[in-house]
Coordinates of C-alpha atoms and ligand atoms in Angstrom, one line a residue:
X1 CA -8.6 -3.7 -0.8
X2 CA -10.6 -6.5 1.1
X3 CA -14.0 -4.5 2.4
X4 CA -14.4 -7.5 4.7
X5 CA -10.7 -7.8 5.9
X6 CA -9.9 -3.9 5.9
X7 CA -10.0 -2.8 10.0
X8 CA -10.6 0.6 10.5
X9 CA -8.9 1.7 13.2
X10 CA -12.2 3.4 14.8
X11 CA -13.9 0.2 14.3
X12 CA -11.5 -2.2 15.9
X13 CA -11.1 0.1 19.0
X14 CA -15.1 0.1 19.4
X15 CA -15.4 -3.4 19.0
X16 CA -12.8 -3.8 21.6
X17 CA -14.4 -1.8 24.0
X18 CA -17.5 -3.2 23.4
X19 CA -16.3 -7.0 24.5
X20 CA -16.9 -8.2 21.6
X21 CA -13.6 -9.0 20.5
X22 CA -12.0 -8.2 24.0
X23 CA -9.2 -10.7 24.7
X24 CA -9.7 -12.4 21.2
X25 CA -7.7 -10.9 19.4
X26 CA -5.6 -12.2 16.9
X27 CA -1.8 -10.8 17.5
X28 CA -0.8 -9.2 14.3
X29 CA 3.2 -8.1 13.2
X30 CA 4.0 -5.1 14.8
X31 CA 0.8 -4.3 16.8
X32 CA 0.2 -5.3 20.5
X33 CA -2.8 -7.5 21.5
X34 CA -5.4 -5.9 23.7
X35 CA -5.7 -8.3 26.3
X36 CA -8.6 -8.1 29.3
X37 CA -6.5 -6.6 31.9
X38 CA -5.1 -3.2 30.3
X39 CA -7.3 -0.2 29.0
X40 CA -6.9 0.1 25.5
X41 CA -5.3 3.5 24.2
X42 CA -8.1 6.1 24.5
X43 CA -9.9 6.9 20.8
X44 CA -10.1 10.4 20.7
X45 CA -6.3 10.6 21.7
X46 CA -5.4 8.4 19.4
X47 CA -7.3 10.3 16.6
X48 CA -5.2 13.2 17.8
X49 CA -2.1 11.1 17.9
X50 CA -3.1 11.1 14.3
X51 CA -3.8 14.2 12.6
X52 CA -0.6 15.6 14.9
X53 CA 1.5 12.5 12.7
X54 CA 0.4 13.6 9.6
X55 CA 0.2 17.6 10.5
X56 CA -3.6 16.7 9.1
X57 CA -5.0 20.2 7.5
X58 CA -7.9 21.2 5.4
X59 CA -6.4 22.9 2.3
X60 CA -8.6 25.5 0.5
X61 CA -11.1 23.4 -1.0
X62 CA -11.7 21.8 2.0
X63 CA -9.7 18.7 1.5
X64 CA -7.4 17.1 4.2
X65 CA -4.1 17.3 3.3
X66 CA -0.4 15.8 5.1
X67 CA 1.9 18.3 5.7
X68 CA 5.3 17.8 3.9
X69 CA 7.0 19.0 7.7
X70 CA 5.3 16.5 9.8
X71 CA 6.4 13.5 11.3
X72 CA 5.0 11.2 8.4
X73 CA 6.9 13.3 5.7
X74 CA 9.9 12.8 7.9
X75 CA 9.5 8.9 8.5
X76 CA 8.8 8.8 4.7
X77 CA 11.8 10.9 4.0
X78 CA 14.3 7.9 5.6
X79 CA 12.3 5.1 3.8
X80 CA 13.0 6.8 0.8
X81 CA 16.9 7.6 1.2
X82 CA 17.6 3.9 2.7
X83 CA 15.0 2.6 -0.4
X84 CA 17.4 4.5 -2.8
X85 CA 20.4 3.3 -1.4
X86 CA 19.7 -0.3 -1.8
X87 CA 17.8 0.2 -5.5
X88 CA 21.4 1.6 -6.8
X89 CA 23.6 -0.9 -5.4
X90 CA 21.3 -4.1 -5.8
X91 CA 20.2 -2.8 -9.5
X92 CA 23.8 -2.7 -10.3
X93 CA 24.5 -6.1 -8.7
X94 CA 21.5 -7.5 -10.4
X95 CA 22.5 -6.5 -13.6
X96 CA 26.2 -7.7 -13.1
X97 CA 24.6 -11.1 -12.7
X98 CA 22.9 -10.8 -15.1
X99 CA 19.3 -10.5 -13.4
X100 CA 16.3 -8.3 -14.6
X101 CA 15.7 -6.3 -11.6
X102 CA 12.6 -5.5 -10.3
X103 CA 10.9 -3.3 -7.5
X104 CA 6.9 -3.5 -6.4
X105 CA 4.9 -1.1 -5.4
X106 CA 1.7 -1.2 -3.6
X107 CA -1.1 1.6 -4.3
X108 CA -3.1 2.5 -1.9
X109 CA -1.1 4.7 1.0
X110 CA 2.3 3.5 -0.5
X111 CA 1.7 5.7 -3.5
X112 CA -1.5 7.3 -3.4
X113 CA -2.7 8.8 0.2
X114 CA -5.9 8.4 1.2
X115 CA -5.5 10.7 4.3
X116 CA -8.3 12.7 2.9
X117 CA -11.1 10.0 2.9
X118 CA -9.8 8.0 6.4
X119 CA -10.3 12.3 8.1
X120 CA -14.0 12.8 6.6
X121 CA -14.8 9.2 7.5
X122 CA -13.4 9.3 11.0
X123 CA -11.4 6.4 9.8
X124 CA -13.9 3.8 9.1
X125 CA -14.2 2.1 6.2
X126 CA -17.4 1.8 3.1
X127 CA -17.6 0.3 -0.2
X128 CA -19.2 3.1 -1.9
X129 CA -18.2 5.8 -0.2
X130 CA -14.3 4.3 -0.4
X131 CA -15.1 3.7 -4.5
X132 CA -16.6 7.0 -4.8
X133 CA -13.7 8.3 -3.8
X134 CA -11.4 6.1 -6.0
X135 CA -13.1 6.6 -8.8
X136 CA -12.3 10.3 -8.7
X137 CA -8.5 9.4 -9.3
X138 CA -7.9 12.5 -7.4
X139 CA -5.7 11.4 -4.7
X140 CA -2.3 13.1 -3.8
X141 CA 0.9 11.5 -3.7
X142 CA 2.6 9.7 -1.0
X143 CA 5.7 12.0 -0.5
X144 CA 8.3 10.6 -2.4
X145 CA 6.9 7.7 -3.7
X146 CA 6.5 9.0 -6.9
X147 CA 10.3 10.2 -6.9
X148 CA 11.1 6.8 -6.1
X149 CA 9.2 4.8 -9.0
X150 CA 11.3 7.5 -11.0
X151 CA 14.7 6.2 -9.6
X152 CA 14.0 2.9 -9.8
X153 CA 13.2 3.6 -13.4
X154 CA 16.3 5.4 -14.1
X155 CA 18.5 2.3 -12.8
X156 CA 17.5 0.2 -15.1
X157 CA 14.9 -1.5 -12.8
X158 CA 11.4 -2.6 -13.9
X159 CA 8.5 -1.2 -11.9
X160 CA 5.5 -3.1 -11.1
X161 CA 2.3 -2.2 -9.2
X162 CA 1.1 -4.8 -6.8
X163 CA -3.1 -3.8 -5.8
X164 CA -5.5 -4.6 -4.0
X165 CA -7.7 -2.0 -5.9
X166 CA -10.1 -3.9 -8.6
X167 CA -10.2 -4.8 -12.2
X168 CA -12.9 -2.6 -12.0
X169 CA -10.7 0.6 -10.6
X170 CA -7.8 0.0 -13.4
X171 CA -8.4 3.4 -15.6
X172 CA -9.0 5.4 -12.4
X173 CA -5.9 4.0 -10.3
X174 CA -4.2 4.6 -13.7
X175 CA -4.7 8.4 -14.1
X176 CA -4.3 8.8 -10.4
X177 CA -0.9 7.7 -10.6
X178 CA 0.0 9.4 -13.5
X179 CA -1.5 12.6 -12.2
X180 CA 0.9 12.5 -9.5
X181 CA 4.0 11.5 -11.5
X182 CA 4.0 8.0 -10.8
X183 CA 3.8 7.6 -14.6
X184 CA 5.9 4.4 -15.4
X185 CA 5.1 1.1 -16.9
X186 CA 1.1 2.1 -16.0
X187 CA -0.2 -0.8 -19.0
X188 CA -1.5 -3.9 -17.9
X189 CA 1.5 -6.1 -17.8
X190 CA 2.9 -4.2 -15.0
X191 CA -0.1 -2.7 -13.1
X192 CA -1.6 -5.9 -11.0
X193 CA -4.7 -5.5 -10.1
X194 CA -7.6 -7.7 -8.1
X195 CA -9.9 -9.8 -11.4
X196 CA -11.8 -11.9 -8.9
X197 CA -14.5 -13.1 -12.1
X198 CA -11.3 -13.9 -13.7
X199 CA -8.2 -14.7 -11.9
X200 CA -5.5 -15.5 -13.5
X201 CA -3.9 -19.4 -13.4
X202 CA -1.0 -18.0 -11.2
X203 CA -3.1 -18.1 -8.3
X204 CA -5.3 -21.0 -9.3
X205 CA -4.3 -22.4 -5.7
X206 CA -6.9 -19.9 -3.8
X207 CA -8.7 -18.7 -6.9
X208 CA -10.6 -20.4 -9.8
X209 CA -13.5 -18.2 -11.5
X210 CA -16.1 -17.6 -9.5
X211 CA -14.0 -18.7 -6.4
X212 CA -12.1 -16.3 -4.8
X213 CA -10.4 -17.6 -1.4
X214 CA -7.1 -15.8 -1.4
X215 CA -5.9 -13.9 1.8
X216 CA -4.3 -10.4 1.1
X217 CA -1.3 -12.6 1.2
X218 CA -1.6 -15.2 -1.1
X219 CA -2.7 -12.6 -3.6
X220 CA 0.1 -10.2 -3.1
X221 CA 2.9 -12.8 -2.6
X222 CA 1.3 -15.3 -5.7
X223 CA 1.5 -12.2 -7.9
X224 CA 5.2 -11.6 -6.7
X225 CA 5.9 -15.2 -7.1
X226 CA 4.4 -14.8 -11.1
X227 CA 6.5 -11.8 -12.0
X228 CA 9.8 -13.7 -10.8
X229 CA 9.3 -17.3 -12.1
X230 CA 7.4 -16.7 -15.0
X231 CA 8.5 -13.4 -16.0
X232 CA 11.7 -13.9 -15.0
X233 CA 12.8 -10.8 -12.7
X234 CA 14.3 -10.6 -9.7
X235 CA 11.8 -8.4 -7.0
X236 CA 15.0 -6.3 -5.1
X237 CA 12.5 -4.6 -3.2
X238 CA 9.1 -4.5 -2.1
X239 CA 6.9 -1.3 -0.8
X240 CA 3.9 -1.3 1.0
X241 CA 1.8 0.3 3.6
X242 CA 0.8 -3.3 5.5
X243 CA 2.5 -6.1 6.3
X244 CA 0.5 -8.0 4.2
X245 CA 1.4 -6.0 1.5
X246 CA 4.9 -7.6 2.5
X247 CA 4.8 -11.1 4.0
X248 CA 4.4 -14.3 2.0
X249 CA 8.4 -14.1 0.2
X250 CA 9.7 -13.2 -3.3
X251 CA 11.4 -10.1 -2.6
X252 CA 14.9 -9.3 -1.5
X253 CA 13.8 -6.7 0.9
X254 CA 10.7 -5.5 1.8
X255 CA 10.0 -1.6 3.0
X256 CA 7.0 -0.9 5.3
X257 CA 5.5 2.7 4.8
X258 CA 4.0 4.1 7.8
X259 CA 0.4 4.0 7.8
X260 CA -1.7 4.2 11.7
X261 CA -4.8 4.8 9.8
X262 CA -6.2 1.4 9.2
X263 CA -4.7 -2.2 8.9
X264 CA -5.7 -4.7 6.1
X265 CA -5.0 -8.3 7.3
Ligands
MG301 MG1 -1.8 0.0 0.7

């Protein structure tokens, strides 16, 4: 995840009210534009809005945890059965063709929910805190998501992971994932992951080493664009929690996960 492009939802709305950024704006796919002559939707509500979405609770420990009845799980739940759906009959097309199917996955709140760190932190966003709380690869699964690396699987359809996290993050994203039985193709051929010292050539259009320029798009669509013309699968689907997780091509269909949290550009 971009520190500099990831907008906490806190932030933004403070920023806003602060005329700062009021009536500038950038529109962005499937949000509204806070213009200059309409109150933005009140914070504290909207935090509300929130934890009601995700039926937010502190377990035992003291950790915030989604309830499998709320409206997220729910929302999740028809993702998933239209996402299985499709896998079956365009894995079974694919391979009629002759194709190597393929689905990607993002990480972060597409398989791994970081409801728990967005609570404590009233939704903003830190490097350290945010690695910190990586690094303890002791995130719980999205509902489902895990379930659905698993059917993939069982069609005959190759899983990749598609991250923002860092080269850096690799063995804790790893054992996260596995913890939560997200435990397929977890080596490095199939789990991308952000090498900004060393990208690779695939992306050598925004990213030489020591020059990083890529958008969230051009890194996520450039590594989608590597596994299907020079690995030679065809990306059915594509998962992810932000649109930029999906835009930018090379995948049949794309599946947006609900996230109101935060939104990485
Ligand atoms: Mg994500």
């Amino acid at each position: 995840m971009h520190k500099s492009l990831r907008i906490a939802a806190v932030a933004t709305v403070c920023a806003v009210a602060g005329g700062a950024l009021y009536g500038a704006g950038a529109a962005t796919a499937g949000q509204s534009t806070a213009n200059s002559t309409h109150e933005p939707y009140n914070i504290g509500l909207l935090v509300k809005d929130i934890d009601t979405y995700y039926g937010t609770a502190a377990d035992a420990n003291g950790v915030y945890q989604a309830s499998p009845t709320s409206p997220y799980a729910k929302d999740l739940a028809s993702v998933d059965k239209a996402a299985r759906k499709y896998i079956d009959q365009a894995a079974r097309k694919a391979h009629h063709r002759g194709e190597k199917p393929a689905v990607v996955f993002d990480i972060d709140d597409t398989l791994l929910l970081s409801l728990d760190y967005e609570k404590r932190y009233n939704y903003t966003y830190n490097a350290t805190t945010w690695a910190d709380y990586v690094n303890r690869a002791d995130r719980p699964a999205v509902f489902g998501s895990p379930e659905l690396v698993q059917y993939a699987e069982k069609k005959g359809v190759e899983v990749f992971y598609n991250s923002g996290l860092s080269e850096a993050q690799r063995s804790a994203a790893v054992e996260n994932l596995k913890k939560i039985g997200a435990d397929v193709n977890l080596d490095t051929d199939h789990v991308f992951l952000k090498d900004k010292a060393n990208p690779p050539s695939y992306l050598s259009a925004c990213a030489t080493p020591g020059t990083w320029t890529c958008t969230t798009v051009q890194y996520k669509s450039g590594t989608r664009a590597h596994i299907e013309k020079d690995l030679g699968y065809e990306i059915i689907a594509n998962f992810g929690d932000q649109y930029s997780d999906l835009d930018g091509g090379y995948a049949d269909r794309t599946y947006k996960l609900p996230n109101p949290t935060y939104f990485v550009s």
